[in-house]
CSV table of C-alpha atoms in Angstrom, one decimal:
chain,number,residue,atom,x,y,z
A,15,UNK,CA,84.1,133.8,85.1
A,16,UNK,CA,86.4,131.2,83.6
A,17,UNK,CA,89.9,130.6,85.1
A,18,UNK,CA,93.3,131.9,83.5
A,19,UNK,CA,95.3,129.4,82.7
A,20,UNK,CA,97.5,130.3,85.3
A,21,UNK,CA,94.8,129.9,88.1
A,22,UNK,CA,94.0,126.6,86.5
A,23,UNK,CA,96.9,125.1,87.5
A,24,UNK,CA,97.2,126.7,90.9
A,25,UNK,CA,93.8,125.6,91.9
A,26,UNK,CA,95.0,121.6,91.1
A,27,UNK,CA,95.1,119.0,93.9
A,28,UNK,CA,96.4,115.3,94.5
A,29,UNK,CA,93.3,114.3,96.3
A,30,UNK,CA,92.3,111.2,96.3
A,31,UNK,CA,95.9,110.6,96.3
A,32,UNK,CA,98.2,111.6,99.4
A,33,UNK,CA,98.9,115.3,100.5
A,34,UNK,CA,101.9,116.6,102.0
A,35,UNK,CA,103.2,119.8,102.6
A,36,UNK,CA,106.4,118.7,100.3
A,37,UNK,CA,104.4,116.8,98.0
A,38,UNK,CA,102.4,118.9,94.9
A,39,UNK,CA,100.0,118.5,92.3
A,40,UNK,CA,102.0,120.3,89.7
A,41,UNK,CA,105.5,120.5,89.1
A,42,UNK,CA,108.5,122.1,86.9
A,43,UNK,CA,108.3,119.3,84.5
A,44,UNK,CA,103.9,119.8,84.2
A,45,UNK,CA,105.3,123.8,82.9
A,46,UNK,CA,108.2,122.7,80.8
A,47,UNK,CA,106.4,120.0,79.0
A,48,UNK,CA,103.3,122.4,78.6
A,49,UNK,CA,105.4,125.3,77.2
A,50,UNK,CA,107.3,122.8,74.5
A,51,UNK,CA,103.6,121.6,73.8
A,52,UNK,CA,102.2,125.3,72.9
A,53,UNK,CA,104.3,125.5,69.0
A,54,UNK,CA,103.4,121.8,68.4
A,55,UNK,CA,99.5,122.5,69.6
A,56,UNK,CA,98.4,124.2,66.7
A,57,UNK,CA,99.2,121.6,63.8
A,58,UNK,CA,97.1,119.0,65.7
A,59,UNK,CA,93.5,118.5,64.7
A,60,UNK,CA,90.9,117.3,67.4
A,61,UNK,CA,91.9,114.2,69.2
A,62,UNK,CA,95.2,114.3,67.8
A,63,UNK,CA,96.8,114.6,71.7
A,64,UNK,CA,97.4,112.4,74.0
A,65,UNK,CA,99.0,112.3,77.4
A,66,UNK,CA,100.5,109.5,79.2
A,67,UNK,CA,100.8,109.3,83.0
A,68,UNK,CA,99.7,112.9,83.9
A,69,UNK,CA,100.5,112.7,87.7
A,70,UNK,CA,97.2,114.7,88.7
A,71,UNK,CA,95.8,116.4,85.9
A,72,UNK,CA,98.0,119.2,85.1
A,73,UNK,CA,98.4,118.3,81.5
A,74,UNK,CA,95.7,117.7,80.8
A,75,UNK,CA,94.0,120.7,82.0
A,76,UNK,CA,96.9,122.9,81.1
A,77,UNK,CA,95.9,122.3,77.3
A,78,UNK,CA,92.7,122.5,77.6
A,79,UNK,CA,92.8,125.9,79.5
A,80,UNK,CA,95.7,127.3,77.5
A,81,UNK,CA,94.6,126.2,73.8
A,82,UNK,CA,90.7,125.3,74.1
A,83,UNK,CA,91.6,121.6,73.8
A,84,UNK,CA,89.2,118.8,73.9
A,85,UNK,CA,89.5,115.0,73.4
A,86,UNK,CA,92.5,115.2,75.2
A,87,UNK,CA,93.2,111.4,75.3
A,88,UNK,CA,94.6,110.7,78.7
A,89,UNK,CA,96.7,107.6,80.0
A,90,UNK,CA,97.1,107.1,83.8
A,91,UNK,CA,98.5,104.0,85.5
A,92,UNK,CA,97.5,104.9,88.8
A,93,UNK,CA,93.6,105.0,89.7
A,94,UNK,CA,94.3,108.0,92.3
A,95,UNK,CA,95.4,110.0,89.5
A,96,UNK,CA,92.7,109.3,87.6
A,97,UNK,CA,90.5,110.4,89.9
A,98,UNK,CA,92.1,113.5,90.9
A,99,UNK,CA,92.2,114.5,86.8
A,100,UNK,CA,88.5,113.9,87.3
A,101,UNK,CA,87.7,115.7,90.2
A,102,UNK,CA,90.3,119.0,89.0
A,103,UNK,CA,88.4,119.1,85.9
A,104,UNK,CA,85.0,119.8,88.0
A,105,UNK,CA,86.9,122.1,90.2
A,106,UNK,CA,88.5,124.3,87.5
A,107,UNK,CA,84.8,123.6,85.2
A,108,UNK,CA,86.8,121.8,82.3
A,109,UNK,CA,84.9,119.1,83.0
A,110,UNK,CA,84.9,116.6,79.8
A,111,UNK,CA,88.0,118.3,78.0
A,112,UNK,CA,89.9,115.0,78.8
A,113,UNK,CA,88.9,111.1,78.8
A,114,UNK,CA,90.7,107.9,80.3
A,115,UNK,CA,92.0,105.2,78.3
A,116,UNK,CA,94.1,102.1,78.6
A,117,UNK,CA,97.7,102.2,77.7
A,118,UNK,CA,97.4,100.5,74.3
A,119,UNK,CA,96.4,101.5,70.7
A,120,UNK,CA,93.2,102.9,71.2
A,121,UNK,CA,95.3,106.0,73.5
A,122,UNK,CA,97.9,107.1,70.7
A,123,UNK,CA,96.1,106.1,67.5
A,124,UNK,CA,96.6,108.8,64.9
A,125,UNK,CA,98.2,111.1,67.8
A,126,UNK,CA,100.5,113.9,66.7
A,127,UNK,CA,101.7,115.4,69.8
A,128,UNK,CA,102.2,113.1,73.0
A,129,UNK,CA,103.0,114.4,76.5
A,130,UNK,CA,104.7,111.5,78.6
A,131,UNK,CA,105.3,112.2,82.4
A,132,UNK,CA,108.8,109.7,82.7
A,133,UNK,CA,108.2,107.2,84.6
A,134,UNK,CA,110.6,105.9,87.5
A,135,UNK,CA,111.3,102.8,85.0
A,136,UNK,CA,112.6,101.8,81.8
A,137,UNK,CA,110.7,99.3,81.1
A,138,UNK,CA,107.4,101.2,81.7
A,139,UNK,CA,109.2,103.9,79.2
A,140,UNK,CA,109.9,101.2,76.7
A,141,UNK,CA,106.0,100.2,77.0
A,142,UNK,CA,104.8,103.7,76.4
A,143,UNK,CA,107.2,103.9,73.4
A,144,UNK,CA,106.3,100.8,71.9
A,145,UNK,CA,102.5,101.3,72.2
A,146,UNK,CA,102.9,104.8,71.2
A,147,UNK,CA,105.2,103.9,67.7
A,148,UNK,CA,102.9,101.4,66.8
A,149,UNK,CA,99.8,103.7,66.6
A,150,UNK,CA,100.4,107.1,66.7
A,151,UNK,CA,100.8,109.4,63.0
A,152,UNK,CA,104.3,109.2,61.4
A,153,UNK,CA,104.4,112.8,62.1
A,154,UNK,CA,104.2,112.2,65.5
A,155,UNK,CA,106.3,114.5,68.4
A,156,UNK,CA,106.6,112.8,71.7
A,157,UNK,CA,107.9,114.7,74.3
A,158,UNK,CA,108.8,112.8,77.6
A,159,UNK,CA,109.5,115.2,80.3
A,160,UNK,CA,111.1,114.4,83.9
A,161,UNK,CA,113.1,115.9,86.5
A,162,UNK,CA,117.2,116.0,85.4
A,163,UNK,CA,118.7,114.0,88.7
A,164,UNK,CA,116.2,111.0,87.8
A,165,UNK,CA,116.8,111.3,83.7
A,166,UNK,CA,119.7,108.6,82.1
A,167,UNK,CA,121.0,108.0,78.9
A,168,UNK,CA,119.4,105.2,79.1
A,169,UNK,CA,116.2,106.7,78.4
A,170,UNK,CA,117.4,107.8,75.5
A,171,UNK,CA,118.5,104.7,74.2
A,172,UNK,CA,115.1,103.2,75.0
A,173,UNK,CA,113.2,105.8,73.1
A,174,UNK,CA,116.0,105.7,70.6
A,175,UNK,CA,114.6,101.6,69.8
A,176,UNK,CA,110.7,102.7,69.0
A,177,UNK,CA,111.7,105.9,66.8
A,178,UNK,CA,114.5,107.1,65.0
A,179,UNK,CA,114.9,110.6,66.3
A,180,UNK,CA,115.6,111.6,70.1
A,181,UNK,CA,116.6,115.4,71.1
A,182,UNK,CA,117.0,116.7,74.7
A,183,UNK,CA,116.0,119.9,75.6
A,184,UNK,CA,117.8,122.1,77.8
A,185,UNK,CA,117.3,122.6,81.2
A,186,UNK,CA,115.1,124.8,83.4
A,187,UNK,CA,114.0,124.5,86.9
A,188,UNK,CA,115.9,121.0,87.5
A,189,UNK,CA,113.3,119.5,84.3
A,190,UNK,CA,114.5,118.4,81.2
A,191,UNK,CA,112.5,117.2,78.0
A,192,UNK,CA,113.4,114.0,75.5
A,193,UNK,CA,111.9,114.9,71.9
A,194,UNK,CA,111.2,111.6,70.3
A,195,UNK,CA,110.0,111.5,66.2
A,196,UNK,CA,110.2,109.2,63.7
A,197,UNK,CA,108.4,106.2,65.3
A,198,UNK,CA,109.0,102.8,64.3
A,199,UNK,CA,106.1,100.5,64.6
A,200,UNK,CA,106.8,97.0,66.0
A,201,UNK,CA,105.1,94.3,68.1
A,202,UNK,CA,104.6,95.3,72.0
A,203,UNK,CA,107.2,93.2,73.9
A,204,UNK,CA,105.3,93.5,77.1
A,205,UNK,CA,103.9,91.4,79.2
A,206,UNK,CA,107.4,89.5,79.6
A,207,UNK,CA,107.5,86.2,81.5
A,208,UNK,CA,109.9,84.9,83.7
A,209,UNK,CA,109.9,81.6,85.2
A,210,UNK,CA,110.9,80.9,89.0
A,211,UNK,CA,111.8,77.4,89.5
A,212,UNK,CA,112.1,77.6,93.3
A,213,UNK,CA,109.1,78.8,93.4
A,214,UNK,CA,107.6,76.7,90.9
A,215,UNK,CA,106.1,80.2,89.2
A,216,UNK,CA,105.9,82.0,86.0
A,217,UNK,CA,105.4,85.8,86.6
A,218,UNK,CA,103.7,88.4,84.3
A,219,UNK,CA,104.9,91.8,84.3
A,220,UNK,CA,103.9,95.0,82.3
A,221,UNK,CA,106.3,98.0,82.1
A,222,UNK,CA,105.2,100.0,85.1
A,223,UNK,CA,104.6,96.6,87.2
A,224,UNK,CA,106.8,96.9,90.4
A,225,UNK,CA,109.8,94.7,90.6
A,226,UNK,CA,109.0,94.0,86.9
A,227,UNK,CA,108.9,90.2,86.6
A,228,UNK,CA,111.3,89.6,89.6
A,229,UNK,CA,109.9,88.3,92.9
A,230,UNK,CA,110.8,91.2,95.6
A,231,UNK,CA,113.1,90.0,98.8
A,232,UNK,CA,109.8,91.6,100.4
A,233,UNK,CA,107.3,89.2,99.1
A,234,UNK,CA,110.0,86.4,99.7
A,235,UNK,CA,110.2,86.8,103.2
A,236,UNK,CA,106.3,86.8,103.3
A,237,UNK,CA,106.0,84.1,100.6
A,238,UNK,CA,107.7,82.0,103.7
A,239,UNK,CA,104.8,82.3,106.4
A,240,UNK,CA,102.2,81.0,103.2
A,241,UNK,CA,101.8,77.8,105.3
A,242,UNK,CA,101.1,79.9,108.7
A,243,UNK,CA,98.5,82.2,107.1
A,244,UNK,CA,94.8,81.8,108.5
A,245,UNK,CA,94.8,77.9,108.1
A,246,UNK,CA,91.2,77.8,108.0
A,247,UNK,CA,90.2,81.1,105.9
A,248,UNK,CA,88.1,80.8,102.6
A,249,UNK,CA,88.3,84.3,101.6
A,250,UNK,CA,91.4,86.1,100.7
A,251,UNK,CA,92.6,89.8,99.3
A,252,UNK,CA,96.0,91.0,98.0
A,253,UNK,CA,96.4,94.3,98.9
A,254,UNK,CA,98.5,96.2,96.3
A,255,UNK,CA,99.0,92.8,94.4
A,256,UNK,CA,101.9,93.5,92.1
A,257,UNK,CA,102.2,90.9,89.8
A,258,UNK,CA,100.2,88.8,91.8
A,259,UNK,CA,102.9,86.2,93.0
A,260,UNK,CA,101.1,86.1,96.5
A,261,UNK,CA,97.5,85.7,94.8
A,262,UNK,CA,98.8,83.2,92.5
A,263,UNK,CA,100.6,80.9,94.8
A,264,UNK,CA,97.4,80.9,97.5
A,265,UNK,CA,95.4,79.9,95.0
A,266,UNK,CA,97.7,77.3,93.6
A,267,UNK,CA,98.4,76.0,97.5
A,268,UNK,CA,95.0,76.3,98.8
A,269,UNK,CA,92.3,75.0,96.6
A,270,UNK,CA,89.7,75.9,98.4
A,271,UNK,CA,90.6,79.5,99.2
A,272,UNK,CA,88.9,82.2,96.7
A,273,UNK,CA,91.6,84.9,95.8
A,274,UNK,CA,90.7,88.7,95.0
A,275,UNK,CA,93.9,90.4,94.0
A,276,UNK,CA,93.6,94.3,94.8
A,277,UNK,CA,95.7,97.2,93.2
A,278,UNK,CA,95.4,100.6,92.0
A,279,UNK,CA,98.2,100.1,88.9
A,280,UNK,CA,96.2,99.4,85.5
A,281,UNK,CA,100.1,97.6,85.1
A,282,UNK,CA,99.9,95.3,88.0
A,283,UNK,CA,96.8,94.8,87.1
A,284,UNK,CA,97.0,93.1,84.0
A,285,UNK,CA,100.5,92.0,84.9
A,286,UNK,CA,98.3,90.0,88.1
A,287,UNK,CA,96.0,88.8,85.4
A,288,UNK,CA,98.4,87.7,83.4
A,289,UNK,CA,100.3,86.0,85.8
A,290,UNK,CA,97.1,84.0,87.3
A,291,UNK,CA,96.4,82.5,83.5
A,292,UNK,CA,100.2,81.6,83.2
A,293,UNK,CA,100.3,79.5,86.7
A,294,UNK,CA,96.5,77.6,86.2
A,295,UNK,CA,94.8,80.2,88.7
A,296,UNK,CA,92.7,82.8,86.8
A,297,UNK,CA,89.4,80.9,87.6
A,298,UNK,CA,90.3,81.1,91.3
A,299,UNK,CA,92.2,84.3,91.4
A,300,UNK,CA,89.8,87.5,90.5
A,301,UNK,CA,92.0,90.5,89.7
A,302,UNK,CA,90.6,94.2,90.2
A,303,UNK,CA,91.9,97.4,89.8
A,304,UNK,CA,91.2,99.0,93.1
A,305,UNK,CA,92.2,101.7,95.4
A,306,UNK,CA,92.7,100.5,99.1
A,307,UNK,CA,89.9,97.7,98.2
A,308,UNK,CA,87.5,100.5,98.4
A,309,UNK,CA,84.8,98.3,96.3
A,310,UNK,CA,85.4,95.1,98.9
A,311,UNK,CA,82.4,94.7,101.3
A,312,UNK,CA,83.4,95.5,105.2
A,313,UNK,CA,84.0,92.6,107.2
A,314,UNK,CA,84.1,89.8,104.6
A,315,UNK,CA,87.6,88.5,104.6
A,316,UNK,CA,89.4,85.8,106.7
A,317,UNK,CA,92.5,86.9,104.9
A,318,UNK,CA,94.7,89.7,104.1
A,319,UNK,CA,98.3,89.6,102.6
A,320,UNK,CA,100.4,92.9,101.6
A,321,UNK,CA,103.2,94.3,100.8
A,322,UNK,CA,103.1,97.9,101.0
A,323,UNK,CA,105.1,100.6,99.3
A,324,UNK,CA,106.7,102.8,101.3
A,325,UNK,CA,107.8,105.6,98.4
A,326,UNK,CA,105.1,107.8,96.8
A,327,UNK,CA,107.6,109.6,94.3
A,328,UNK,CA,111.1,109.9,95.4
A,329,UNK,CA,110.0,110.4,98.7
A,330,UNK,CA,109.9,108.0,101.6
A,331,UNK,CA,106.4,108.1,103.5
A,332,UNK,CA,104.3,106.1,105.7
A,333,UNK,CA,101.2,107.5,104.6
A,334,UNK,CA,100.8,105.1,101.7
A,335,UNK,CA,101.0,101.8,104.0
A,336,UNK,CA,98.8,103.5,106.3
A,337,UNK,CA,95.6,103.5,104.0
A,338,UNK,CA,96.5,100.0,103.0
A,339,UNK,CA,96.2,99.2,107.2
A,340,UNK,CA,92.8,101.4,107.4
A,341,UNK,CA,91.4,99.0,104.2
A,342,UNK,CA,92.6,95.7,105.8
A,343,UNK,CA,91.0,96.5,109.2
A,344,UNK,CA,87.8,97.5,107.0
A,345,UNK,CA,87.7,94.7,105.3
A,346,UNK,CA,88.8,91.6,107.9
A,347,UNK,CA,86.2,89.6,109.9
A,348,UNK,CA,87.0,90.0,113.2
A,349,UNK,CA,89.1,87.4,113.9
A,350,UNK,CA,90.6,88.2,110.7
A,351,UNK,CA,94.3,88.5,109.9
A,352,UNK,CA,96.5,90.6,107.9
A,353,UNK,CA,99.8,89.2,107.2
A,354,UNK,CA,102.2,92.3,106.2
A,355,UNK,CA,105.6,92.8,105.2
A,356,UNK,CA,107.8,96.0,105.8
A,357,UNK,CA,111.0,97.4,105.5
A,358,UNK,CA,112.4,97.3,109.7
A,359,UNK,CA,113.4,100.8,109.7
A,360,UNK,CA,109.3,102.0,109.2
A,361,UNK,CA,108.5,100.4,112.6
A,362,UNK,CA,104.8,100.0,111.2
A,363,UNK,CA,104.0,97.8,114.4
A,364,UNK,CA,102.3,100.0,116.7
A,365,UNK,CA,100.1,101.5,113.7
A,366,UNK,CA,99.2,98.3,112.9
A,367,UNK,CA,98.1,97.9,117.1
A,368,UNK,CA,96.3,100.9,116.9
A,369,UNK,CA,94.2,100.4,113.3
A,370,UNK,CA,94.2,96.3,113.0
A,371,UNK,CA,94.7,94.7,116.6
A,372,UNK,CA,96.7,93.1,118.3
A,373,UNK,CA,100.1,92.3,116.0
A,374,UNK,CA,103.2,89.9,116.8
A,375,UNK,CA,106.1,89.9,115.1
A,376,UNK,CA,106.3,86.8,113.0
A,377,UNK,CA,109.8,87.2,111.0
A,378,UNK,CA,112.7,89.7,111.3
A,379,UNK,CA,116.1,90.5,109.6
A,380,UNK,CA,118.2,93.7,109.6
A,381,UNK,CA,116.0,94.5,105.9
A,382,UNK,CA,112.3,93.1,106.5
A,383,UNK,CA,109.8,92.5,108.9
A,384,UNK,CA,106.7,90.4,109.0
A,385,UNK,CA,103.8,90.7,111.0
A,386,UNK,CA,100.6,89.1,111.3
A,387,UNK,CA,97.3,91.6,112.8
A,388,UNK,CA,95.0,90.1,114.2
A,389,UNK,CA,91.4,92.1,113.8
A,390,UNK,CA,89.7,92.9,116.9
């Protein structure tokens, strides 16, 4: 017997992505978005929706097991929630109601009703906006829902630039909806460039890309134990690469060092790429979109640099820098070292003891920490 609608969205799950007690698979703004959809449903004609970073499914699935929808053209930066809209469709048997594509033309092309999740950033908002205005129908609705405390005018004002019409809805359950119409079609301004002259460096960053095309005090303070790192390794990954400013500059420093740059953002990805061609490294710098390096062969790397997050959401977790430290000690020679940088109040050290090996503190200031693993 097929699932209500209802059930559908109760029997959704983050996996692969991390679960938590305070951390769920659908949310006020999933609802509120889905009920502003239902009057705009109708008028659209089969693979006329799109959605753009559903979180874990929910959207997707809500229209399909509210209206019957198929074609649902779904937009996800992260690979987790990708997979987890994947493996909810089996669970709730709406299996190939939805498919995965790109953010770019080929995901809003012709679309008359848009669901955006907001993301944390404005420029990742100004990206969705700009690819969806330049393809979507001139009838288009785009609604862009988020929870009110992380909301700005600013948002506004960035939708305001791609079409000519922006409403807010009202309020319910701590979620509020932009309405955005009226798009007006103009050239994507992403990936922007920004060069670094300290660093000698030109970094490549799309919307969602973190620290945008800004180099992180984080990856600064690991940027200055480059010279310490595995002096004689010829394999190197970086783990959750960003924009790539680690990958880029081994390559550039070390000739001889082959570079796979890891992360599970189709953003940084492409922002990594990007930033690889713009510094004279693509041929030696492969970029993959990955989760926790799960396609990297155990024990065949010398070399491991990251930078974890330590946020999923608005939340502050460990659990995220955790897999990263179960994919590095998977994937490091023994012998092997992982080079990592943290913020000093997570105290990652002993879980790096316990998963890695043996792990010294390399650098410390009241803000960072950098450690080097060693793998048994």
């Amino acid at each position: 017997m097929a699932l209500t609608p209802e059930e559908v969205l109760g029997a959704l799950r983050r996996t692969p992505d991390v679960e938590a007690p305070d951390l769920v698979a659908v949310d006020a703004t999933d609802r509120l978005l889905l009920d502003l959809a239902a009057e705009l449903v109708p008028r659209c004609g089969p693979g006329e929706v799109a959605v753009v970073d559903d979180s874990y499914g929910a959207l997707a699935l809500g229209l399909a097991a509210r209206h019957g929808l198929t074609g649902v053209r779904v937009g996800q930066d992260l690979l987790v929630g990708e997979r987890a809209l994947a493996a909810n469709a089996e669970r709730v048997g709406l299996a190939g109601t939805s498919r995965s594509l790109p953010l770019g033309p080929g995901l809003a092309d012709g679309a008359r009703l848009v669901l955006v999740k907001a993301p944390k950033g404005l420029d990742a908002l100004r990206e969705i906006a700009e690819v969806v205005a330049a393809s979507a129908a001139p009838d288009v609705t785009v609604l862009v829902g988020g929870r009110v405390k992380h909301m700005t005018h600013a948002m506004n004002d960035v939708l305001g630039a791609s079409f000519t019409e922006v409403q807010a809805s009202l309020a319910r359950q701590k979620s509020r909806v932009l309405v955005a119409r009226g798009p007006r079609p103009r050239p994507s301004s992403f990936p922007r460039r920004q060069e670094h002259p300290d660093l000698g460096l030109t970094v490549c960053a799309h919307g969602a890309a973190f620290a945008g095309t800004r180099v992180d005090i984080g990856t600064r303070a690991l940027l200055r134990a480059l010279p310490e790192m595995a002096p004689g390794a010829r394999t190197a990954v970086d783990l959750g690469c960003g924009t790539g400013v680690l990958a880029a500059l081994l390559a550039r420093d070390r000739p001889g060092l082959r570079v796979l740059a890891v992360d599970q953002s189709a953003a940084a990805v492409a922002s990594a790429e990007a930033t690889a061609a713009a510094n004279g490294v693509a041929d030696r710098v492969e970029v993959r979109r990955d989760d926790a390096a799960a396609t990297v062969p155990d024990r065949s790397v010398d070399l491991v640099v990251c930078n974890p997050p330590f946020h999923v959401g608005a939340a502050v977790v460990t659990t995220a820098a955790d897999r990263l430290f179960v994919a590095a000690a998977r994937v490091l020679r023994p012998g092997g070292e992982l080079w990592t940088v943290y913020n000093s109040a997570l105290r990652y050290r002993p879980a790096l003891n316990r998963v890695v090996g043996p792990t010294r503190v390399a650098d410390r200031d009241p803000k960072f920490t950098v450690t080097v693993s060693l793998r048994r």
